[in-house]
Amino acid sequence: MAPTDDPSVPPLRRRGARMRSAVLAATVDVLTEHGLAGTTVGAVARAAGVHETSVYRRWGTREKLILEALAEQLDTAVPLPDTGDLRSDLVGYFGTLASLLATPQGEALLRLSAERDSGLPDHRLAYWTDRLDRGAVMVRRAVDRGELPPGTDPALVIEAVSGPLFTRALISGAPLDEVFATRLVDLVLDGARAVKPGA
Amino acid sequence: MAPTDDPSVPPLRRRGARMRSAVLAATVDVLTEHGLAGTTVGAVARAAGVHETSVYRRWGTREKLILEALAEQLDTAVPLPDTGDLRSDLVGYFGTLASLLATPQGEALLRLSAERDSGLPDHRLAYWTDRLDRGAVMVRRAVDRGELPPGTDPALVIEAVSGPLFTRALISGAPLDEVFATRLVDLVLDGARAVKPGA
């Protein structure tokens, strides 16, 4: 059951959540069809069947709307595992991310999240800091379980595995799959000095 | 003394090497001023003071010329250390790379190397495979010295450190410096399971 159908949530909140989902989904549709430049608040409002003013009231700017839509799309496509074992969590998470980035849709999603909108303040850093923080939860849990030393920098671990995946998708065009993601996870967890031959 | 001034090199070869340097330097100049789209073989030939046909004879296509110029520029700006110690080599190499990518020139250089020229075959992979192979020499030497296990994948080690640097430069816009590069090198060499608090 979707949270918006929960009868304990007051009708107004429920309508707000449904409006939010509809607008974010419409934003992704418009982005996919018309690209970043063609994604205006007007086009999104028409596609979602809501008033333009409602969109501005909720999101303030076009760019905040677009980044929230991209974040929601990425976070839904790449769920955060919680298996109780760090390696399994990371292999699951980054394996899914690698497979997503290997698709034209996933690459386009990444490309849009990396694009700087000239003439507007650069919101990319806030967006990517949020995505990093989300992934870092897996590492933080492992520190709490005693799997990693207390001084671990969770965001650094996530950057070390995700950076090469993003680089292959956007910069080098090298192939991306779950095997590559798994090899990166093992390298970052165990270190080059310890990684076993063929691992 | 530049190799082209070596009196043991026959005059024709010397002229060839000088022509090559002049054309590659002119290509970087034209790229910096006019971007990828404005960098035609004609513009480069005019800037270098050579015939357009000489450029085509040597490089075949505009894209091969541009990628060779970018590679030469990047490899000159980021020399390959050989200190006899892998950590020192990697910290030196990636510290320099991080500092370069933090400059507008370095970011532009990376952006150009990542750009796909629509309508032309994708040469990015060959370019990036060459750059990876160059960095992997440091890791290969360490394997030969017994610093790393024989089964080490040298390119994977280089990708794990360079990927997060490229990602900060092109995708997230997060700050880049030698401290970040050093922390990545330590993580990739020792592994998250072993990295000391505060390292």
XYZ file of C-alpha atoms in Angstrom:
398
model
C 0.000 0.000 0.000
C 1.449 3.376 -0.974
C 1.926 5.736 1.990
C -0.491 8.243 0.432
C -3.328 5.706 0.725
C -2.809 5.378 4.480
C -6.210 6.312 6.011
C -4.431 7.781 9.083
C -2.906 10.517 6.898
C -5.226 13.546 6.692
C -6.781 14.073 3.214
C -4.907 17.330 2.584
C -1.473 15.760 3.207
C -2.524 12.848 1.028
C -3.466 15.154 -1.801
C -0.148 16.995 -1.330
C 1.822 13.763 -1.602
C -0.120 12.690 -4.690
C 0.428 16.083 -6.310
C 4.139 15.806 -5.518
C 4.427 12.327 -7.114
C 2.481 13.422 -10.178
C 4.623 16.520 -10.709
C 7.921 14.664 -10.185
C 6.889 11.890 -12.585
C 5.811 14.496 -15.150
C 9.167 16.256 -14.744
C 11.061 13.057 -15.595
C 8.791 12.501 -18.610
C 9.327 16.030 -19.912
C 13.095 15.790 -19.268
C 13.325 12.511 -21.155
C 11.402 13.899 -24.100
C 12.628 17.501 -24.294
C 15.960 17.593 -22.424
C 17.018 20.059 -19.774
C 16.436 23.190 -21.872
C 12.888 22.148 -22.808
C 11.847 21.344 -19.249
C 9.988 24.463 -18.186
C 7.673 24.722 -15.185
C 4.836 25.405 -17.616
C 5.479 22.203 -19.590
C 5.713 20.143 -16.391
C 2.516 21.666 -14.941
C 0.612 20.921 -18.164
C 1.921 17.328 -18.246
C 0.967 16.791 -14.582
C -2.419 18.531 -14.891
C -1.736 21.046 -12.113
C -1.460 24.822 -11.934
C 1.925 26.386 -12.642
C 1.568 28.453 -9.446
C 1.228 25.262 -7.356
C 4.556 24.070 -8.746
C 6.274 27.379 -7.992
C 4.737 27.460 -4.489
C 6.109 24.011 -3.679
C 9.502 23.998 -5.428
C 10.385 27.669 -5.786
C 12.543 27.284 -8.886
C 12.615 25.155 -12.002
C 16.041 23.843 -11.121
C 15.052 22.651 -7.639
C 12.123 20.818 -9.208
C 14.345 19.120 -11.772
C 16.955 18.045 -9.208
C 14.301 16.657 -6.852
C 12.764 14.697 -9.725
C 16.143 13.278 -10.764
C 17.011 12.372 -7.165
C 13.678 10.602 -6.655
C 14.115 8.700 -9.912
C 17.685 7.622 -9.080
C 16.908 6.672 -5.479
C 13.888 4.604 -6.554
C 15.873 2.815 -9.271
C 18.767 2.053 -6.896
C 17.353 0.965 -3.521
C 19.545 0.963 -0.417
C 20.100 -2.635 0.795
C 20.398 -3.520 4.491
C 21.591 -7.132 4.612
C 23.648 -6.840 7.803
C 26.867 -7.336 5.818
C 28.711 -4.399 4.268
C 30.129 -6.238 1.261
C 26.689 -7.624 0.344
C 25.117 -4.180 0.755
C 27.741 -2.501 -1.440
C 27.769 -5.224 -4.109
C 23.951 -5.049 -4.314
C 23.799 -1.271 -4.398
C 26.653 -0.621 -6.833
C 25.785 -3.631 -8.993
C 22.334 -2.110 -9.519
C 23.835 1.332 -10.111
C 26.310 -0.049 -12.691
C 23.515 -1.874 -14.543
C 21.390 1.288 -14.513
C 24.247 3.466 -15.818
C 24.842 0.948 -18.611
C 21.366 1.724 -20.020
C 20.719 4.808 -22.191
C 18.088 5.961 -19.635
C 20.544 5.673 -16.740
C 23.281 7.461 -18.636
C 20.858 10.254 -19.547
C 19.782 10.546 -15.901
C 23.413 10.923 -14.824
C 24.136 13.378 -17.622
C 21.193 15.563 -16.580
C 22.264 15.495 -12.912
C 25.755 16.598 -13.918
C 24.667 19.382 -16.243
C 25.237 22.898 -15.105
C 22.470 25.311 -15.966
C 24.325 28.386 -17.169
C 23.157 31.610 -15.569
C 21.769 29.824 -12.496
C 23.555 29.022 -9.237
C 25.274 25.636 -9.280
C 23.015 23.239 -7.360
C 24.927 20.130 -8.400
C 27.014 19.970 -5.245
C 23.970 19.933 -2.927
C 22.365 17.262 -5.101
C 25.453 15.043 -5.116
C 26.138 15.578 -1.418
C 22.613 14.269 -0.748
C 23.176 11.207 -2.954
C 26.539 10.519 -1.247
C 24.973 10.863 2.204
C 22.321 8.350 1.241
C 24.923 5.753 0.173
C 27.088 6.520 3.205
C 24.314 5.113 5.455
C 25.433 1.586 4.440
C 29.005 2.327 5.535
C 27.894 4.051 8.751
C 25.875 0.968 9.715
C 28.984 -1.200 9.128
C 31.026 1.056 11.430
C 28.291 0.688 14.086
C 28.419 -3.099 13.673
C 32.206 -3.021 14.129
C 32.898 -4.176 10.556
C 34.949 -1.038 9.848
C 37.187 1.067 12.145
C 35.501 3.996 13.963
C 37.601 6.560 12.049
C 36.201 5.494 8.661
C 35.029 8.276 6.333
C 31.766 6.799 4.953
C 31.464 9.299 2.085
C 35.021 8.569 0.900
C 34.232 4.849 0.629
C 31.130 5.622 -1.456
C 33.037 8.069 -3.685
C 35.819 5.543 -4.309
C 33.357 2.974 -5.680
C 30.906 5.317 -7.434
C 33.552 7.573 -9.022
C 34.879 4.921 -11.424
C 31.298 3.924 -12.357
C 30.341 7.532 -13.155
C 33.630 7.994 -15.030
C 32.973 4.999 -17.273
C 29.406 6.146 -17.938
C 30.134 9.800 -18.699
C 33.800 10.189 -19.528
C 35.494 7.117 -20.980
C 32.520 5.173 -22.290
C 34.132 1.930 -21.007
C 31.720 -0.975 -20.359
C 29.860 -1.137 -17.040
C 28.496 -4.210 -15.310
C 28.023 -5.866 -11.924
C 31.356 -7.696 -12.173
C 33.228 -4.387 -12.438
C 31.228 -2.971 -9.497
C 32.055 -6.036 -7.388
C 35.778 -5.790 -8.159
C 35.748 -2.131 -7.108
C 33.948 -2.955 -3.855
C 36.548 -5.622 -3.007
C 39.437 -3.312 -3.867
C 38.067 -0.477 -1.720
C 37.221 -2.746 1.230
C 40.420 -4.828 1.262
C 42.965 -2.566 -0.425
C 45.302 -3.291 -3.327
C 47.939 -4.613 -0.921
C 45.582 -7.388 0.202
C 43.417 -8.155 -2.826
C 43.841 -11.775 -3.834
C 44.906 -12.738 -7.392
C 41.924 -13.011 -9.696
C 39.621 -11.334 -7.171
C 67.894 19.801 -24.620
C 64.715 18.975 -26.541
C 64.938 15.707 -28.487
C 64.277 17.544 -31.736
C 67.566 19.439 -31.315
C 69.557 16.227 -31.016
C 72.175 16.416 -33.857
C 72.093 12.600 -34.215
C 68.482 12.790 -35.432
C 68.331 13.211 -39.245
C 67.040 16.658 -40.360
C 63.846 15.278 -41.908
C 62.793 13.483 -38.708
C 63.659 16.622 -36.779
C 61.451 18.729 -39.011
C 58.701 16.122 -38.609
C 58.905 16.283 -34.818
C 58.921 20.088 -34.859
C 55.918 20.159 -37.185
C 54.136 17.728 -34.857
C 54.798 19.864 -31.753
C 53.747 23.041 -33.546
C 50.492 21.507 -34.784
C 49.618 19.948 -31.403
C 50.325 23.220 -29.572
C 48.219 25.118 -32.123
C 45.398 22.601 -31.645
C 45.328 23.253 -27.881
C 45.333 27.011 -28.526
C 42.445 26.794 -30.980
C 40.516 24.445 -28.654
C 40.960 26.798 -25.718
C 39.786 29.771 -27.742
C 37.064 28.286 -29.936
C 35.982 25.048 -28.239
C 35.532 21.662 -29.822
C 33.127 22.777 -32.546
C 35.403 25.624 -33.677
C 38.517 23.465 -33.884
C 38.714 22.645 -37.574
C 41.781 21.294 -39.349
C 41.873 24.522 -41.374
C 41.948 26.701 -38.244
C 44.688 24.571 -36.670
C 46.781 24.573 -39.870
C 46.536 28.369 -40.132
C 47.495 28.792 -36.447
C 50.465 26.437 -36.829
C 51.571 27.906 -40.180
C 51.442 24.579 -42.026
C 49.442 23.227 -44.958
C 46.087 21.633 -44.205
C 47.095 18.626 -46.328
C 50.133 18.013 -44.080
C 47.819 17.794 -41.086
C 45.469 15.362 -42.840
C 48.432 13.272 -44.057
C 49.771 12.893 -40.527
C 46.577 12.616 -38.401
C 43.947 11.405 -40.860
C 40.986 12.964 -39.072
C 40.245 16.081 -37.078
C 39.203 13.992 -34.089
C 42.457 11.999 -33.965
C 44.373 15.285 -34.050
C 42.331 16.734 -31.182
C 42.666 13.634 -28.996
C 46.434 13.449 -29.585
C 46.773 17.125 -28.654
C 44.720 16.653 -25.470
C 46.679 13.534 -24.507
C 50.015 15.293 -25.011
C 48.823 18.280 -22.974
C 47.543 16.101 -20.102
C 50.594 13.828 -20.037
C 52.967 16.806 -20.007
C 51.045 18.534 -17.208
C 50.924 15.350 -15.085
C 54.317 13.618 -15.255
C 54.684 9.974 -14.212
C 56.841 9.731 -11.051
C 59.209 6.819 -10.414
C 60.341 7.142 -6.783
C 60.687 3.423 -6.082
C 57.725 3.560 -3.678
C 54.161 3.064 -4.916
C 52.454 5.325 -2.379
C 54.842 8.192 -3.157
C 54.360 7.677 -6.887
C 50.560 7.666 -6.599
C 50.379 10.602 -4.175
C 52.636 12.644 -6.496
C 50.782 11.713 -9.653
C 47.221 12.081 -8.375
C 48.056 15.142 -6.268
C 49.220 16.871 -9.455
C 46.173 15.624 -11.352
C 43.797 16.876 -8.616
C 45.457 20.313 -8.611
C 45.236 20.463 -12.413
C 41.561 19.470 -12.453
C 40.844 22.173 -9.860
C 41.896 24.836 -12.394
C 39.498 26.053 -15.120
C 42.074 24.964 -17.753
C 42.297 21.448 -16.308
C 38.543 21.107 -16.068
C 38.170 22.300 -19.666
C 40.813 19.779 -20.786
C 38.894 16.957 -19.085
C 35.581 18.182 -20.470
C 36.975 18.195 -24.017
C 38.422 14.687 -23.616
C 35.033 13.434 -22.441
C 32.987 15.086 -25.177
C 31.504 12.873 -27.792
C 31.576 14.272 -31.298
C 28.126 13.457 -32.637
C 28.171 11.838 -36.054
C 31.724 10.539 -35.613
C 32.879 7.195 -34.187
C 33.449 7.308 -30.416
C 37.210 7.565 -29.904
C 36.967 8.334 -26.181
C 37.505 4.746 -25.088
C 40.820 4.406 -26.977
C 41.948 7.739 -25.553
C 41.063 6.826 -21.975
C 42.488 3.320 -22.290
C 45.805 4.924 -23.298
C 45.723 7.313 -20.316
C 44.870 4.424 -17.933
C 47.690 2.290 -19.358
C 50.111 5.146 -18.769
C 49.138 5.430 -15.075
C 49.084 1.652 -14.669
C 52.869 1.617 -15.270
C 53.348 2.877 -11.674
C 51.304 -0.034 -10.313
C 52.990 -2.577 -12.574
C 56.407 -1.483 -11.284
C 55.163 -1.950 -7.701
C 54.023 -5.490 -8.526
C 57.490 -6.180 -9.992
C 59.103 -4.837 -6.801
C 56.866 -7.136 -4.712
C 54.944 -4.237 -3.138
C 51.640 -5.591 -4.456
C 50.463 -9.191 -5.060
C 51.111 -10.634 -8.546
C 47.355 -10.863 -9.294
C 46.857 -7.099 -8.981
C 44.873 -5.399 -11.757
C 46.933 -2.216 -12.332
C 44.229 -0.436 -14.337
C 41.614 -1.049 -11.620
C 43.852 0.622 -9.017
C 44.255 3.666 -11.282
C 40.528 3.831 -12.024
C 39.630 3.658 -8.320
C 41.732 6.746 -7.542
C 41.129 8.751 -10.732
C 37.372 8.075 -10.948
C 36.476 10.124 -7.853
C 38.751 12.968 -9.026
C 37.098 13.072 -12.460
C 33.665 12.827 -10.818
C 34.309 15.828 -8.583
C 35.653 17.837 -11.532
C 32.906 17.050 -14.033
C 29.858 15.773 -12.196
C 29.485 16.984 -8.615
C 31.650 20.106 -8.637
C 32.965 19.157 -5.163
C 36.367 20.667 -4.233
C 39.543 18.947 -5.398
C 42.973 19.084 -3.783
C 46.057 17.038 -2.948
C 44.673 16.070 0.476
C 41.654 14.407 -1.131
C 43.914 12.620 -3.646
C 46.136 11.348 -0.807
C 43.182 10.023 1.180
C 41.952 8.158 -1.900
C 45.401 6.638 -2.498
C 45.540 5.393 1.110
C 42.030 3.983 0.940
C 42.709 2.132 -2.315
C 46.098 0.779 -1.157
C 45.106 -0.261 2.387
C 41.348 -0.810 2.113
C 38.546 0.587 4.256
C 38.882 -2.350 6.664
C 42.450 -1.279 7.511
C 42.491 2.524 7.093
C 43.466 4.177 10.367
C 41.230 6.808 11.997
C 41.961 10.250 10.633
C 44.072 8.849 7.784
